[in-house]
Amino acid sequence: MKLWSRAAMLAAMMMLAACRVSGEDNITQPANEAAAIAPILATPDANDIHSFARPLEARVHHVALDLAVDFDARRIGGTATLDIDRTPDAKEIILDDKGLEIQSVTDRSGEQLAWKVGARDANLGAPLAIALRPDTRRIVVRYKSAPDAEALQWLTPEQTAGKKHPYLFSQGQAILNRTWIPTQDSPGIRQSWKATIRVPAGLTAVMSAPRVAEPLTQGGESLFKFRMDNSVPPYLIAMAVGDLAFEPLGPRSGVWTEPAMLKAAAAELADTEKMIDAAEKLYGPYPWKRYDMLVLPPSFPFGGMENPNPTFLTPTFIAGDKSLVSLIAHELAHSWSGNLATNATWSNFWLNEGMTTYATTRIVEAIYGPKVAAQQIALGVDSLNDEIEELGGASAPDTRLHIDLKGRDPDDGLTEIPYEKGAAFLRTIEAAVGRERFDAYLKGWFERHKFQPVTSAIFLADLRRHLIKGDTALERKLMLDQWVYQAGLPANMVQPDRLAFADVDQAVAAFGRGAAPDAAAWSRWTTGERLRFLNKLPRKLPKARLDTLNQAFGLNGARNMEVRFAWLDLAVANRYDPAIPSLEQFLTTQGRRKFVRPLIEALAEDPGWGRPIAARIYPRGRPLYHPMVTRELDQLKLGS
Ligand code: BES
Ligand code: ZN
């Protein structure tokens, strides 16, 4: 029997006339999806092993935060008021909690409710069980976050661009929001939310939702109010506080950042409105009203995080020539794939990232042309092949799209597989049915699953019902189950354009034969071409050859952070001493996980040369790195 949360059931019944029930998808979809309480999926593949919640018994559907930000204590504290939906006989509701200091739990009339924090798991945190009375529909948790809450990074003024004010930001995905918000931290339990945030006067708070009032400053504090009316997976609740300024980019987009960064950020983001238009042509009207962005300090551990309104971005994408703005296309595409139709569990993460990676190149193609898009696809497939090798080859279980995360941290699934194998899968379907038909299908997918959790099984069923429609030849050709549930790359994978980098590949071959590096070609090349060149060079090169490269292309001083990383990666693999000052500067001025982690790990794994270098640099870089990055790198025992 299908189990529905009661309110979802009620809402569904009330709107029966407007309802479409799809037995196969296991979803009842009310007409007004955004306002209704999103259903909880009851199929086994939608069961979230990374949350303690038992949402079919009692689930949160709305969160109201009233919080103060205390920079001195490095804590956020106040109340979270949770509206819940429950079966009549539910005795308790289980929330996710990782290190919260709970002060009290009451119902709406202030009556105490019994609560208990269970045994702690290192990755998941602990269940917070709250006893429910027969009529409890709202609970109020009074609490504080711990000073070492993993979702939060507290920056000193020296760690910001302006050097005058402290800064705070949060990063929720995948399961970190439970360190500062007591709720059910599962992507399949969608929640609407609102927040009142108090910060020291003079600082500005932004959250991943529209502001609903003008900020109010009195008595040494400023008060900000936000409200997200759409239901969202709770990992999308995000906050940043600092000395922030805003500049509009177009009618429905703009950028927040520290004043010192504003001009450069706005210039780099000048194509944003065009991207929104291109994305809408593909996937339908933009569903989140505005698309604003926040450019964070260099500690931000990711390239970007698709928090709606604003998306969070690393400053390392600012290259001065818009050459890294496909990052924006990516985060924007998540407005559909991820934020509208959301992976129900972290094993289904590829549905968020694979669809988004596919859509990114489509948006890039629409704005920058097919050649740039083809190059991006080819670079993606290169990194996919490298990743498969690193994971242990084509039969390694972690090369499956639908990944087994039992007993593991969801971040273990954060490889190129969900991104690039996922995108390759969708390109393969596109090639088989034609672009027009696939575009129409994907638009329909988002329409059918908006504001809902989705699983691999739901996607495959939807493909069969709305695209394949019983065409057995097509079904055989697509190899759907192999793509999603088997390791490696299926034989029908559409390969990238072999000529996407024809010139560059010739230059790589020439360099391999001993030719001098071609500085004129390098200065002509796009960032994608430069990356292909550096990544395709033999991994072992003599010092003299590295010297000529470094001199001809100015690699130690490369201002494009992706190029710089590709170079430093090669340099470390070759114990190339002249790159050390550049490496040291790179690792102590930004904290992007994708850049920092492989370099520090490669150094640490080389006891004869790299490890002492890492032991010197890591303690210097560490204060800048986000807790999720230091948590991983501390395991290398480099000292801090
Ligand atoms: N949603 C991800 C970032 C993420 C994934 C954070 C999983 C935590 C857990 C974001 O959209 C992303 O994919 N960022 C990439 C950007 C890219 C592929 C253009 C990044 O940060 O490198
Ligand atoms: Zn992404």
Short mmCIF file of N, CA, C and O in Angstrom, two decimals, residues 67 75 101 212 218 292-293 329 416 419 435 577:
data_model
loop_
_atom_site.label_atom_id
_atom_site.label_comp_id
_atom_site.label_asym_id
_atom_site.label_seq_id
_atom_site.Cartn_x
_atom_site.Cartn_y
_atom_site.Cartn_z
N LEU A 67 16.56 33.75 14.57
CA LEU A 67 17.92 33.45 15.01
C LEU A 67 18.77 34.70 15.11
O LEU A 67 18.61 35.64 14.32
N ARG A 75 28.36 31.30 17.28
CA ARG A 75 27.14 30.51 17.40
C ARG A 75 25.97 31.25 16.77
O ARG A 75 25.94 32.49 16.77
N GLU A 101 22.97 22.54 20.49
CA GLU A 101 22.70 22.64 21.93
C GLU A 101 21.24 22.96 22.10
O GLU A 101 20.82 24.11 21.91
N VAL A 212 11.62 39.74 2.65
CA VAL A 212 10.22 40.14 2.67
C VAL A 212 9.98 41.45 3.41
O VAL A 212 8.84 41.87 3.56
N GLN A 218 18.25 48.70 14.90
CA GLN A 218 18.05 49.40 16.17
C GLN A 218 18.79 48.66 17.28
O GLN A 218 18.97 47.44 17.21
N ASP A 292 19.54 35.78 -8.30
CA ASP A 292 20.65 36.58 -7.79
C ASP A 292 21.80 35.66 -7.42
O ASP A 292 21.62 34.45 -7.25
N MET A 293 22.97 36.24 -7.31
CA MET A 293 24.16 35.46 -6.95
C MET A 293 24.91 36.15 -5.82
O MET A 293 24.85 37.38 -5.70
N ALA A 329 26.06 28.95 -15.62
CA ALA A 329 25.08 28.14 -16.36
C ALA A 329 24.73 26.89 -15.55
O ALA A 329 23.58 26.46 -15.50
N GLU A 416 33.28 12.61 -10.31
CA GLU A 416 32.85 13.03 -11.66
C GLU A 416 31.73 12.13 -12.20
O GLU A 416 31.09 12.47 -13.20
N TYR A 419 28.17 13.61 -12.29
CA TYR A 419 28.20 14.75 -13.21
C TYR A 419 28.37 14.30 -14.66
O TYR A 419 27.52 14.54 -15.51
N ARG A 435 17.32 15.79 -30.94
CA ARG A 435 17.31 16.88 -29.98
C ARG A 435 15.91 17.43 -29.69
O ARG A 435 15.55 17.65 -28.55
N ASP A 577 60.38 22.03 -8.14
CA ASP A 577 60.62 23.04 -7.10
C ASP A 577 60.27 24.48 -7.49
O ASP A 577 59.74 25.22 -6.66
#
